Amino acid sequence: MEMMDIVGKAEKLVEAAMKGNDASHDAAHVFRVRDMAVSLALEEGLSSCSDSMEIVELAALLHDIGNPLVNSQQYYKYVSTRKCIVLYCKPSRDPSEEKIVENFLKEVGIEESKKIKILSIIKAMVLQGFKEELGGVACDKYPPEFGVVQDADRLDAIGAIGIARCFTFGGSTKRVLHDPAVKPRSDLSKEQYMKKEEQTTVNHFHEKLLKLKDLMKTKAGQRRAEKRHKFMEEFVKEFYDEWEGRV
């Protein structure tokens, strides 16, 4: 099957899997991440290997299908396979839902070596994510394809789009916008970060979003993050000024 046809089928799978999600984790988010990942891969020089570009595009497209981090919005589970090269224990999942992405890649005829790399990236997106970096257990050695996909996902969490997504998710979970009595938590451990009680939407900027710039893995991602980070800093300052009636 031609790559163009495979991508088209992957896009349809994404649309079906993400249907009903709010706009913070919908198909449009995935397509933006795909476009950004491809752009970063080009800047990082991965275009010299067609296999790498295909791995990046498919991993970016399929990375949120069944992601347990958004499991409250969708009822798929992301794939888990013993063939993936990851360093951490596997979260528990319903075995009947483990093979969605793996089966898709098999059905469209992705060769075994590419499939293993794609699945590894998808799995590492969760097992080597922000919470793991807070806990000091994220791996500092990773393939370049993983770096551009994770950077693309994180870039979609910051800047103007990131602000929109943050407030969309806050609204969907009925969080308050801001409460001066609820201070942002600093120096969070993974366990503390996972405790979401009594948190506000604006505090999420301090607890995560404003930290992402310094966690970019690629030079291209770091360059893109600078402008988006500055925009968020300006937004947060303006938000507090307006909240306090200073402007």
JSON list of C-alpha atoms in Angstrom, two decimals:
[
{"chain": "A", "resi": 1, "resn": "MET", "atom": "CA", "xyz": [0.00, 0.00, 0.00]},
{"chain": "A", "resi": 2, "resn": "GLU", "atom": "CA", "xyz": [1.31, 3.48, -0.89]},
{"chain": "A", "resi": 3, "resn": "MET", "atom": "CA", "xyz": [2.28, 5.76, 1.99]},
{"chain": "A", "resi": 4, "resn": "MET", "atom": "CA", "xyz": [-0.30, 8.34, 0.96]},
{"chain": "A", "resi": 5, "resn": "ASP", "atom": "CA", "xyz": [-3.04, 5.73, 1.29]},
{"chain": "A", "resi": 6, "resn": "ILE", "atom": "CA", "xyz": [-1.70, 4.55, 4.65]},
{"chain": "A", "resi": 7, "resn": "VAL", "atom": "CA", "xyz": [-1.71, 8.12, 5.97]},
{"chain": "A", "resi": 8, "resn": "GLY", "atom": "CA", "xyz": [-5.28, 8.59, 4.74]},
{"chain": "A", "resi": 9, "resn": "LYS", "atom": "CA", "xyz": [-6.41, 5.48, 6.59]},
{"chain": "A", "resi": 10, "resn": "ALA", "atom": "CA", "xyz": [-4.55, 6.61, 9.71]},
{"chain": "A", "resi": 11, "resn": "GLU", "atom": "CA", "xyz": [-6.31, 9.96, 9.57]},
{"chain": "A", "resi": 12, "resn": "LYS", "atom": "CA", "xyz": [-9.69, 8.22, 9.40]},
{"chain": "A", "resi": 13, "resn": "LEU", "atom": "CA", "xyz": [-8.74, 6.04, 12.39]},
{"chain": "A", "resi": 14, "resn": "VAL", "atom": "CA", "xyz": [-7.81, 9.18, 14.33]},
{"chain": "A", "resi": 15, "resn": "GLU", "atom": "CA", "xyz": [-11.10, 10.88, 13.47]},
{"chain": "A", "resi": 16, "resn": "ALA", "atom": "CA", "xyz": [-13.06, 7.83, 14.62]},
{"chain": "A", "resi": 17, "resn": "ALA", "atom": "CA", "xyz": [-11.02, 7.34, 17.79]},
{"chain": "A", "resi": 18, "resn": "MET", "atom": "CA", "xyz": [-11.07, 10.98, 18.88]},
{"chain": "A", "resi": 19, "resn": "LYS", "atom": "CA", "xyz": [-14.70, 11.64, 18.01]},
{"chain": "A", "resi": 20, "resn": "GLY", "atom": "CA", "xyz": [-16.55, 13.16, 20.94]},
{"chain": "A", "resi": 21, "resn": "ASN", "atom": "CA", "xyz": [-13.43, 14.48, 22.67]},
{"chain": "A", "resi": 22, "resn": "ASP", "atom": "CA", "xyz": [-13.33, 18.14, 23.60]},
{"chain": "A", "resi": 23, "resn": "ALA", "atom": "CA", "xyz": [-11.08, 20.39, 21.54]},
{"chain": "A", "resi": 24, "resn": "SER", "atom": "CA", "xyz": [-8.11, 19.97, 23.88]},
{"chain": "A", "resi": 25, "resn": "HIS", "atom": "CA", "xyz": [-7.58, 16.39, 22.67]},
{"chain": "A", "resi": 26, "resn": "ASP", "atom": "CA", "xyz": [-9.47, 16.04, 19.40]},
{"chain": "A", "resi": 27, "resn": "ALA", "atom": "CA", "xyz": [-8.46, 15.00, 15.91]},
{"chain": "A", "resi": 28, "resn": "ALA", "atom": "CA", "xyz": [-7.43, 18.56, 15.06]},
{"chain": "A", "resi": 29, "resn": "HIS", "atom": "CA", "xyz": [-4.85, 18.41, 17.87]},
{"chain": "A", "resi": 30, "resn": "VAL", "atom": "CA", "xyz": [-3.42, 15.22, 16.40]},
{"chain": "A", "resi": 31, "resn": "PHE", "atom": "CA", "xyz": [-3.25, 16.65, 12.89]},
{"chain": "A", "resi": 32, "resn": "ARG", "atom": "CA", "xyz": [-1.45, 19.76, 14.18]},
{"chain": "A", "resi": 33, "resn": "VAL", "atom": "CA", "xyz": [1.05, 17.54, 16.01]},
{"chain": "A", "resi": 34, "resn": "ARG", "atom": "CA", "xyz": [1.59, 15.54, 12.81]},
{"chain": "A", "resi": 35, "resn": "ASP", "atom": "CA", "xyz": [2.21, 18.67, 10.75]},
{"chain": "A", "resi": 36, "resn": "MET", "atom": "CA", "xyz": [4.58, 20.07, 13.37]},
{"chain": "A", "resi": 37, "resn": "ALA", "atom": "CA", "xyz": [6.44, 16.77, 13.76]},
{"chain": "A", "resi": 38, "resn": "VAL", "atom": "CA", "xyz": [7.03, 16.56, 10.01]},
{"chain": "A", "resi": 39, "resn": "SER", "atom": "CA", "xyz": [8.21, 20.18, 9.97]},
{"chain": "A", "resi": 40, "resn": "LEU", "atom": "CA", "xyz": [10.60, 19.59, 12.88]},
{"chain": "A", "resi": 41, "resn": "ALA", "atom": "CA", "xyz": [11.88, 16.40, 11.28]},
{"chain": "A", "resi": 42, "resn": "LEU", "atom": "CA", "xyz": [12.75, 18.34, 8.13]},
{"chain": "A", "resi": 43, "resn": "GLU", "atom": "CA", "xyz": [14.60, 20.97, 10.17]},
{"chain": "A", "resi": 44, "resn": "GLU", "atom": "CA", "xyz": [16.46, 18.22, 12.04]},
{"chain": "A", "resi": 45, "resn": "GLY", "atom": "CA", "xyz": [17.62, 16.65, 8.78]},
{"chain": "A", "resi": 46, "resn": "LEU", "atom": "CA", "xyz": [15.59, 13.46, 8.99]},
{"chain": "A", "resi": 47, "resn": "SER", "atom": "CA", "xyz": [14.40, 13.85, 5.40]},
{"chain": "A", "resi": 48, "resn": "SER", "atom": "CA", "xyz": [17.57, 12.12, 4.26]},
{"chain": "A", "resi": 49, "resn": "CYS", "atom": "CA", "xyz": [15.91, 8.88, 5.38]},
{"chain": "A", "resi": 50, "resn": "SER", "atom": "CA", "xyz": [12.43, 8.25, 3.99]},
{"chain": "A", "resi": 51, "resn": "ASP", "atom": "CA", "xyz": [11.81, 5.59, 6.63]},
{"chain": "A", "resi": 52, "resn": "SER", "atom": "CA", "xyz": [12.37, 8.15, 9.39]},
{"chain": "A", "resi": 53, "resn": "MET", "atom": "CA", "xyz": [9.88, 10.57, 7.87]},
{"chain": "A", "resi": 54, "resn": "GLU", "atom": "CA", "xyz": [7.26, 7.84, 7.57]},
{"chain": "A", "resi": 55, "resn": "ILE", "atom": "CA", "xyz": [7.87, 6.72, 11.15]},
{"chain": "A", "resi": 56, "resn": "VAL", "atom": "CA", "xyz": [7.52, 10.31, 12.39]},
{"chain": "A", "resi": 57, "resn": "GLU", "atom": "CA", "xyz": [4.28, 10.95, 10.52]},
{"chain": "A", "resi": 58, "resn": "LEU", "atom": "CA", "xyz": [2.57, 7.73, 11.56]},
{"chain": "A", "resi": 59, "resn": "ALA", "atom": "CA", "xyz": [3.75, 7.90, 15.17]},
{"chain": "A", "resi": 60, "resn": "ALA", "atom": "CA", "xyz": [2.50, 11.49, 15.43]},
{"chain": "A", "resi": 61, "resn": "LEU", "atom": "CA", "xyz": [-0.84, 10.59, 13.89]},
{"chain": "A", "resi": 62, "resn": "LEU", "atom": "CA", "xyz": [-1.40, 7.58, 16.13]},
{"chain": "A", "resi": 63, "resn": "HIS", "atom": "CA", "xyz": [0.15, 8.81, 19.38]},
{"chain": "A", "resi": 64, "resn": "ASP", "atom": "CA", "xyz": [-3.08, 9.74, 21.19]},
{"chain": "A", "resi": 65, "resn": "ILE", "atom": "CA", "xyz": [-5.26, 6.79, 20.23]},
{"chain": "A", "resi": 66, "resn": "GLY", "atom": "CA", "xyz": [-6.19, 5.24, 23.54]},
{"chain": "A", "resi": 67, "resn": "ASN", "atom": "CA", "xyz": [-3.72, 7.43, 25.45]},
{"chain": "A", "resi": 68, "resn": "PRO", "atom": "CA", "xyz": [-4.57, 6.70, 29.09]},
{"chain": "A", "resi": 69, "resn": "LEU", "atom": "CA", "xyz": [-3.87, 10.34, 29.92]},
{"chain": "A", "resi": 70, "resn": "VAL", "atom": "CA", "xyz": [-7.03, 11.27, 28.02]},
{"chain": "A", "resi": 71, "resn": "ASN", "atom": "CA", "xyz": [-8.87, 8.05, 28.81]},
{"chain": "A", "resi": 72, "resn": "SER", "atom": "CA", "xyz": [-11.73, 9.94, 30.42]},
{"chain": "A", "resi": 73, "resn": "GLN", "atom": "CA", "xyz": [-12.55, 11.30, 26.97]},
{"chain": "A", "resi": 74, "resn": "GLN", "atom": "CA", "xyz": [-12.03, 8.23, 24.82]},
{"chain": "A", "resi": 75, "resn": "TYR", "atom": "CA", "xyz": [-12.44, 4.52, 25.38]},
{"chain": "A", "resi": 76, "resn": "TYR", "atom": "CA", "xyz": [-9.55, 3.25, 23.34]},
{"chain": "A", "resi": 77, "resn": "LYS", "atom": "CA", "xyz": [-6.28, 2.09, 24.85]},
{"chain": "A", "resi": 78, "resn": "TYR", "atom": "CA", "xyz": [-2.97, 2.82, 23.20]},
{"chain": "A", "resi": 79, "resn": "VAL", "atom": "CA", "xyz": [-1.04, -0.15, 22.00]},
{"chain": "A", "resi": 80, "resn": "SER", "atom": "CA", "xyz": [1.37, -2.11, 24.16]},
{"chain": "A", "resi": 81, "resn": "THR", "atom": "CA", "xyz": [3.77, -4.67, 22.75]},
{"chain": "A", "resi": 82, "resn": "ARG", "atom": "CA", "xyz": [6.74, -6.56, 24.10]},
{"chain": "A", "resi": 83, "resn": "LYS", "atom": "CA", "xyz": [8.63, -5.61, 20.94]},
{"chain": "A", "resi": 84, "resn": "CYS", "atom": "CA", "xyz": [8.73, -1.93, 21.92]},
{"chain": "A", "resi": 85, "resn": "ILE", "atom": "CA", "xyz": [12.04, -0.67, 23.26]},
{"chain": "A", "resi": 86, "resn": "VAL", "atom": "CA", "xyz": [11.12, 1.10, 26.51]},
{"chain": "A", "resi": 87, "resn": "LEU", "atom": "CA", "xyz": [12.77, 1.19, 29.89]},
{"chain": "A", "resi": 88, "resn": "TYR", "atom": "CA", "xyz": [9.81, 1.34, 32.20]},
{"chain": "A", "resi": 89, "resn": "CYS", "atom": "CA", "xyz": [7.08, -0.95, 33.45]},
{"chain": "A", "resi": 90, "resn": "LYS", "atom": "CA", "xyz": [3.90, -1.20, 31.42]},
{"chain": "A", "resi": 91, "resn": "PRO", "atom": "CA", "xyz": [0.75, 0.39, 32.88]},
{"chain": "A", "resi": 92, "resn": "SER", "atom": "CA", "xyz": [-2.17, -1.97, 33.27]},
{"chain": "A", "resi": 93, "resn": "ARG", "atom": "CA", "xyz": [-4.63, -2.01, 30.38]},
{"chain": "A", "resi": 94, "resn": "ASP", "atom": "CA", "xyz": [-7.53, -4.05, 29.17]},
{"chain": "A", "resi": 95, "resn": "PRO", "atom": "CA", "xyz": [-5.80, -6.76, 27.08]},
{"chain": "A", "resi": 96, "resn": "SER", "atom": "CA", "xyz": [-8.68, -6.73, 24.60]},
{"chain": "A", "resi": 97, "resn": "GLU", "atom": "CA", "xyz": [-7.88, -3.10, 23.72]},
{"chain": "A", "resi": 98, "resn": "GLU", "atom": "CA", "xyz": [-4.09, -3.29, 23.61]},
{"chain": "A", "resi": 99, "resn": "LYS", "atom": "CA", "xyz": [-3.66, -4.02, 19.92]},
{"chain": "A", "resi": 100, "resn": "ILE", "atom": "CA", "xyz": [-5.57, -1.24, 18.14]},
{"chain": "A", "resi": 101, "resn": "VAL", "atom": "CA", "xyz": [-2.58, 0.59, 16.64]},
{"chain": "A", "resi": 102, "resn": "GLU", "atom": "CA", "xyz": [-0.52, -2.56, 16.23]},
{"chain": "A", "resi": 103, "resn": "ASN", "atom": "CA", "xyz": [-3.31, -4.23, 14.29]},
{"chain": "A", "resi": 104, "resn": "PHE", "atom": "CA", "xyz": [-3.77, -1.14, 12.14]},
{"chain": "A", "resi": 105, "resn": "LEU", "atom": "CA", "xyz": [-0.08, -1.06, 11.20]},
{"chain": "A", "resi": 106, "resn": "LYS", "atom": "CA", "xyz": [-0.20, -4.75, 10.36]},
{"chain": "A", "resi": 107, "resn": "GLU", "atom": "CA", "xyz": [-3.34, -4.37, 8.25]},
{"chain": "A", "resi": 108, "resn": "VAL", "atom": "CA", "xyz": [-1.85, -1.58, 6.13]},
{"chain": "A", "resi": 109, "resn": "GLY", "atom": "CA", "xyz": [1.35, -3.54, 5.59]},
{"chain": "A", "resi": 110, "resn": "ILE", "atom": "CA", "xyz": [3.92, -1.55, 7.56]},
{"chain": "A", "resi": 111, "resn": "GLU", "atom": "CA", "xyz": [7.11, -3.59, 7.64]},
{"chain": "A", "resi": 112, "resn": "GLU", "atom": "CA", "xyz": [8.11, -5.07, 10.98]},
{"chain": "A", "resi": 113, "resn": "SER", "atom": "CA", "xyz": [11.12, -2.84, 11.68]},
{"chain": "A", "resi": 114, "resn": "LYS", "atom": "CA", "xyz": [9.10, 0.35, 11.10]},
{"chain": "A", "resi": 115, "resn": "LYS", "atom": "CA", "xyz": [6.19, -0.99, 13.13]},
{"chain": "A", "resi": 116, "resn": "ILE", "atom": "CA", "xyz": [8.42, -1.65, 16.12]},
{"chain": "A", "resi": 117, "resn": "LYS", "atom": "CA", "xyz": [9.80, 1.90, 15.99]},
{"chain": "A", "resi": 118, "resn": "ILE", "atom": "CA", "xyz": [6.37, 3.49, 15.64]},
{"chain": "A", "resi": 119, "resn": "LEU", "atom": "CA", "xyz": [4.96, 1.51, 18.55]},
{"chain": "A", "resi": 120, "resn": "SER", "atom": "CA", "xyz": [8.01, 2.30, 20.66]},
{"chain": "A", "resi": 121, "resn": "ILE", "atom": "CA", "xyz": [7.55, 6.04, 20.09]},
{"chain": "A", "resi": 122, "resn": "ILE", "atom": "CA", "xyz": [3.86, 5.89, 20.94]},
{"chain": "A", "resi": 123, "resn": "LYS", "atom": "CA", "xyz": [4.52, 4.00, 24.13]},
{"chain": "A", "resi": 124, "resn": "ALA", "atom": "CA", "xyz": [7.38, 6.28, 25.14]},
{"chain": "A", "resi": 125, "resn": "MET", "atom": "CA", "xyz": [5.14, 9.34, 24.68]},
{"chain": "A", "resi": 126, "resn": "VAL", "atom": "CA", "xyz": [3.38, 8.22, 27.87]},
{"chain": "A", "resi": 127, "resn": "LEU", "atom": "CA", "xyz": [6.13, 6.37, 29.72]},
{"chain": "A", "resi": 128, "resn": "GLN", "atom": "CA", "xyz": [8.76, 9.08, 29.15]},
{"chain": "A", "resi": 129, "resn": "GLY", "atom": "CA", "xyz": [6.51, 12.11, 29.48]},
{"chain": "A", "resi": 130, "resn": "PHE", "atom": "CA", "xyz": [6.34, 15.22, 31.65]},
{"chain": "A", "resi": 131, "resn": "LYS", "atom": "CA", "xyz": [5.42, 13.38, 34.84]},
{"chain": "A", "resi": 132, "resn": "GLU", "atom": "CA", "xyz": [8.32, 11.00, 34.42]},
{"chain": "A", "resi": 133, "resn": "GLU", "atom": "CA", "xyz": [10.70, 13.90, 33.87]},
{"chain": "A", "resi": 134, "resn": "LEU", "atom": "CA", "xyz": [9.41, 15.43, 37.11]},
{"chain": "A", "resi": 135, "resn": "GLY", "atom": "CA", "xyz": [10.21, 12.13, 38.79]},
{"chain": "A", "resi": 136, "resn": "GLY", "atom": "CA", "xyz": [13.69, 12.02, 37.27]},
{"chain": "A", "resi": 137, "resn": "VAL", "atom": "CA", "xyz": [13.12, 8.73, 35.47]},
{"chain": "A", "resi": 138, "resn": "ALA", "atom": "CA", "xyz": [12.85, 9.86, 31.85]},
{"chain": "A", "resi": 139, "resn": "CYS", "atom": "CA", "xyz": [15.49, 8.47, 29.52]},
{"chain": "A", "resi": 140, "resn": "ASP", "atom": "CA", "xyz": [18.10, 10.88, 28.14]},
{"chain": "A", "resi": 141, "resn": "LYS", "atom": "CA", "xyz": [18.84, 8.61, 25.19]},
{"chain": "A", "resi": 142, "resn": "TYR", "atom": "CA", "xyz": [16.17, 8.40, 22.52]},
{"chain": "A", "resi": 143, "resn": "PRO", "atom": "CA", "xyz": [15.89, 8.09, 18.74]},
{"chain": "A", "resi": 144, "resn": "PRO", "atom": "CA", "xyz": [15.56, 11.38, 16.83]},
{"chain": "A", "resi": 145, "resn": "GLU", "atom": "CA", "xyz": [12.11, 10.37, 15.59]},
{"chain": "A", "resi": 146, "resn": "PHE", "atom": "CA", "xyz": [10.85, 10.25, 19.18]},
{"chain": "A", "resi": 147, "resn": "GLY", "atom": "CA", "xyz": [12.37, 13.65, 19.91]},
{"chain": "A", "resi": 148, "resn": "VAL", "atom": "CA", "xyz": [10.54, 15.42, 17.09]},
{"chain": "A", "resi": 149, "resn": "VAL", "atom": "CA", "xyz": [7.20, 13.73, 17.83]},
{"chain": "A", "resi": 150, "resn": "GLN", "atom": "CA", "xyz": [7.32, 14.55, 21.54]},
{"chain": "A", "resi": 151, "resn": "ASP", "atom": "CA", "xyz": [8.48, 18.12, 20.84]},
{"chain": "A", "resi": 152, "resn": "ALA", "atom": "CA", "xyz": [5.61, 18.56, 18.38]},
{"chain": "A", "resi": 153, "resn": "ASP", "atom": "CA", "xyz": [3.10, 17.36, 20.97]},
{"chain": "A", "resi": 154, "resn": "ARG", "atom": "CA", "xyz": [4.54, 19.72, 23.56]},
{"chain": "A", "resi": 155, "resn": "LEU", "atom": "CA", "xyz": [4.59, 22.66, 21.16]},
{"chain": "A", "resi": 156, "resn": "ASP", "atom": "CA", "xyz": [0.85, 22.18, 20.71]},
{"chain": "A", "resi": 157, "resn": "ALA", "atom": "CA", "xyz": [0.50, 22.58, 24.48]},
{"chain": "A", "resi": 158, "resn": "ILE", "atom": "CA", "xyz": [2.08, 26.05, 24.55]},
{"chain": "A", "resi": 159, "resn": "GLY", "atom": "CA", "xyz": [1.63, 29.37, 22.79]},
{"chain": "A", "resi": 160, "resn": "ALA", "atom": "CA", "xyz": [-1.76, 30.60, 21.58]},
{"chain": "A", "resi": 161, "resn": "ILE", "atom": "CA", "xyz": [-2.99, 27.10, 20.78]},
{"chain": "A", "resi": 162, "resn": "GLY", "atom": "CA", "xyz": [-1.78, 25.84, 24.15]},
{"chain": "A", "resi": 163, "resn": "ILE", "atom": "CA", "xyz": [-3.67, 28.60, 25.97]},
{"chain": "A", "resi": 164, "resn": "ALA", "atom": "CA", "xyz": [-6.85, 27.74, 24.08]},
{"chain": "A", "resi": 165, "resn": "ARG", "atom": "CA", "xyz": [-6.44, 24.03, 24.81]},
{"chain": "A", "resi": 166, "resn": "CYS", "atom": "CA", "xyz": [-5.71, 24.66, 28.49]},
{"chain": "A", "resi": 167, "resn": "PHE", "atom": "CA", "xyz": [-8.90, 26.64, 29.05]},
{"chain": "A", "resi": 168, "resn": "THR", "atom": "CA", "xyz": [-10.92, 24.22, 26.95]},
{"chain": "A", "resi": 169, "resn": "PHE", "atom": "CA", "xyz": [-9.79, 21.32, 29.13]},
{"chain": "A", "resi": 170, "resn": "GLY", "atom": "CA", "xyz": [-10.33, 23.35, 32.29]},
{"chain": "A", "resi": 171, "resn": "GLY", "atom": "CA", "xyz": [-13.88, 24.11, 31.22]},
{"chain": "A", "resi": 172, "resn": "SER", "atom": "CA", "xyz": [-14.61, 20.50, 30.34]},
{"chain": "A", "resi": 173, "resn": "THR", "atom": "CA", "xyz": [-13.48, 19.40, 33.81]},
{"chain": "A", "resi": 174, "resn": "LYS", "atom": "CA", "xyz": [-15.26, 22.32, 35.53]},
{"chain": "A", "resi": 175, "resn": "ARG", "atom": "CA", "xyz": [-12.12, 23.84, 36.99]},
{"chain": "A", "resi": 176, "resn": "VAL", "atom": "CA", "xyz": [-12.26, 27.44, 38.13]},
{"chain": "A", "resi": 177, "resn": "LEU", "atom": "CA", "xyz": [-10.26, 29.91, 36.06]},
{"chain": "A", "resi": 178, "resn": "HIS", "atom": "CA", "xyz": [-8.32, 31.30, 38.98]},
{"chain": "A", "resi": 179, "resn": "ASP", "atom": "CA", "xyz": [-8.47, 31.43, 42.76]},
{"chain": "A", "resi": 180, "resn": "PRO", "atom": "CA", "xyz": [-5.88, 33.68, 44.46]},
{"chain": "A", "resi": 181, "resn": "ALA", "atom": "CA", "xyz": [-6.12, 31.47, 47.54]},
{"chain": "A", "resi": 182, "resn": "VAL", "atom": "CA", "xyz": [-4.95, 28.42, 45.61]},
{"chain": "A", "resi": 183, "resn": "LYS", "atom": "CA", "xyz": [-1.27, 28.91, 44.92]},
{"chain": "A", "resi": 184, "resn": "PRO", "atom": "CA", "xyz": [0.62, 27.10, 42.14]},
{"chain": "A", "resi": 185, "resn": "ARG", "atom": "CA", "xyz": [2.55, 24.14, 43.46]},
{"chain": "A", "resi": 186, "resn": "SER", "atom": "CA", "xyz": [6.32, 24.33, 43.00]},
{"chain": "A", "resi": 187, "resn": "ASP", "atom": "CA", "xyz": [9.00, 21.65, 42.80]},
{"chain": "A", "resi": 188, "resn": "LEU", "atom": "CA", "xyz": [6.39, 19.01, 42.12]},
{"chain": "A", "resi": 189, "resn": "SER", "atom": "CA", "xyz": [7.09, 15.32, 42.23]},
{"chain": "A", "resi": 190, "resn": "LYS", "atom": "CA", "xyz": [5.26, 13.03, 39.81]},
{"chain": "A", "resi": 191, "resn": "GLU", "atom": "CA", "xyz": [2.89, 11.96, 42.60]},
{"chain": "A", "resi": 192, "resn": "GLN", "atom": "CA", "xyz": [2.13, 15.53, 43.59]},
{"chain": "A", "resi": 193, "resn": "TYR", "atom": "CA", "xyz": [1.52, 16.57, 39.99]},
{"chain": "A", "resi": 194, "resn": "MET", "atom": "CA", "xyz": [-1.05, 13.80, 39.60]},
{"chain": "A", "resi": 195, "resn": "LYS", "atom": "CA", "xyz": [-3.07, 15.15, 42.52]},
{"chain": "A", "resi": 196, "resn": "LYS", "atom": "CA", "xyz": [-5.41, 17.54, 40.74]},
{"chain": "A", "resi": 197, "resn": "GLU", "atom": "CA", "xyz": [-7.66, 18.46, 43.65]},
{"chain": "A", "resi": 198, "resn": "GLU", "atom": "CA", "xyz": [-8.45, 22.13, 44.10]},
{"chain": "A", "resi": 199, "resn": "GLN", "atom": "CA", "xyz": [-6.25, 23.24, 41.24]},
{"chain": "A", "resi": 200, "resn": "THR", "atom": "CA", "xyz": [-7.11, 26.06, 38.88]},
{"chain": "A", "resi": 201, "resn": "THR", "atom": "CA", "xyz": [-6.68, 26.40, 35.15]},
{"chain": "A", "resi": 202, "resn": "VAL", "atom": "CA", "xyz": [-4.21, 29.27, 35.47]},
{"chain": "A", "resi": 203, "resn": "ASN", "atom": "CA", "xyz": [-2.07, 27.28, 37.90]},
{"chain": "A", "resi": 204, "resn": "HIS", "atom": "CA", "xyz": [-1.52, 24.71, 35.13]},
{"chain": "A", "resi": 205, "resn": "PHE", "atom": "CA", "xyz": [0.60, 27.30, 33.33]},
{"chain": "A", "resi": 206, "resn": "HIS", "atom": "CA", "xyz": [2.98, 27.46, 36.28]},
{"chain": "A", "resi": 207, "resn": "GLU", "atom": "CA", "xyz": [2.92, 23.76, 37.09]},
{"chain": "A", "resi": 208, "resn": "LYS", "atom": "CA", "xyz": [3.48, 22.49, 33.55]},
{"chain": "A", "resi": 209, "resn": "LEU", "atom": "CA", "xyz": [3.08, 24.67, 30.48]},
{"chain": "A", "resi": 210, "resn": "LEU", "atom": "CA", "xyz": [5.73, 27.26, 31.34]},
{"chain": "A", "resi": 211, "resn": "LYS", "atom": "CA", "xyz": [8.20, 24.43, 32.00]},
{"chain": "A", "resi": 212, "resn": "LEU", "atom": "CA", "xyz": [7.87, 22.77, 28.60]},
{"chain": "A", "resi": 213, "resn": "LYS", "atom": "CA", "xyz": [10.21, 25.13, 26.76]},
{"chain": "A", "resi": 214, "resn": "ASP", "atom": "CA", "xyz": [13.18, 23.80, 28.68]},
{"chain": "A", "resi": 215, "resn": "LEU", "atom": "CA", "xyz": [12.19, 20.17, 28.03]},
{"chain": "A", "resi": 216, "resn": "MET", "atom": "CA", "xyz": [12.35, 20.30, 24.24]},
{"chain": "A", "resi": 217, "resn": "LYS", "atom": "CA", "xyz": [14.59, 17.57, 22.89]},
{"chain": "A", "resi": 218, "resn": "THR", "atom": "CA", "xyz": [15.48, 18.98, 19.48]},
{"chain": "A", "resi": 219, "resn": "LYS", "atom": "CA", "xyz": [17.12, 22.22, 18.38]},
{"chain": "A", "resi": 220, "resn": "ALA", "atom": "CA", "xyz": [14.20, 22.87, 16.05]},
{"chain": "A", "resi": 221, "resn": "GLY", "atom": "CA", "xyz": [11.74, 22.36, 18.91]},
{"chain": "A", "resi": 222, "resn": "GLN", "atom": "CA", "xyz": [13.71, 24.68, 21.16]},
{"chain": "A", "resi": 223, "resn": "ARG", "atom": "CA", "xyz": [13.62, 27.42, 18.52]},
{"chain": "A", "resi": 224, "resn": "ARG", "atom": "CA", "xyz": [9.87, 27.10, 18.03]},
{"chain": "A", "resi": 225, "resn": "ALA", "atom": "CA", "xyz": [9.23, 26.99, 21.77]},
{"chain": "A", "resi": 226, "resn": "GLU", "atom": "CA", "xyz": [10.89, 30.35, 22.47]},
{"chain": "A", "resi": 227, "resn": "LYS", "atom": "CA", "xyz": [8.20, 32.47, 20.81]},
{"chain": "A", "resi": 228, "resn": "ARG", "atom": "CA", "xyz": [5.31, 30.40, 22.15]},
{"chain": "A", "resi": 229, "resn": "HIS", "atom": "CA", "xyz": [6.73, 30.51, 25.67]},
{"chain": "A", "resi": 230, "resn": "LYS", "atom": "CA", "xyz": [7.08, 34.29, 25.57]},
{"chain": "A", "resi": 231, "resn": "PHE", "atom": "CA", "xyz": [3.50, 34.64, 24.35]},
{"chain": "A", "resi": 232, "resn": "MET", "atom": "CA", "xyz": [2.27, 32.57, 27.32]},
{"chain": "A", "resi": 233, "resn": "GLU", "atom": "CA", "xyz": [4.31, 34.64, 29.79]},
{"chain": "A", "resi": 234, "resn": "GLU", "atom": "CA", "xyz": [2.73, 37.81, 28.41]},
{"chain": "A", "resi": 235, "resn": "PHE", "atom": "CA", "xyz": [-0.72, 36.24, 28.56]},
{"chain": "A", "resi": 236, "resn": "VAL", "atom": "CA", "xyz": [-0.35, 35.14, 32.18]},
{"chain": "A", "resi": 237, "resn": "LYS", "atom": "CA", "xyz": [0.85, 38.61, 33.22]},
{"chain": "A", "resi": 238, "resn": "GLU", "atom": "CA", "xyz": [-2.08, 40.23, 31.39]},
{"chain": "A", "resi": 239, "resn": "PHE", "atom": "CA", "xyz": [-4.49, 37.75, 32.99]},
{"chain": "A", "resi": 240, "resn": "TYR", "atom": "CA", "xyz": [-3.36, 38.65, 36.52]},
{"chain": "A", "resi": 241, "resn": "ASP", "atom": "CA", "xyz": [-3.41, 42.38, 35.73]},
{"chain": "A", "resi": 242, "resn": "GLU", "atom": "CA", "xyz": [-6.98, 42.14, 34.47]},
{"chain": "A", "resi": 243, "resn": "TRP", "atom": "CA", "xyz": [-8.05, 39.89, 37.35]},
{"chain": "A", "resi": 244, "resn": "GLU", "atom": "CA", "xyz": [-6.76, 42.42, 39.89]},
{"chain": "A", "resi": 245, "resn": "GLY", "atom": "CA", "xyz": [-8.25, 45.38, 37.98]},
{"chain": "A", "resi": 246, "resn": "ARG", "atom": "CA", "xyz": [-4.86, 46.90, 37.22]},
{"chain": "A", "resi": 247, "resn": "VAL", "atom": "CA", "xyz": [-5.55, 47.40, 33.51]}
]
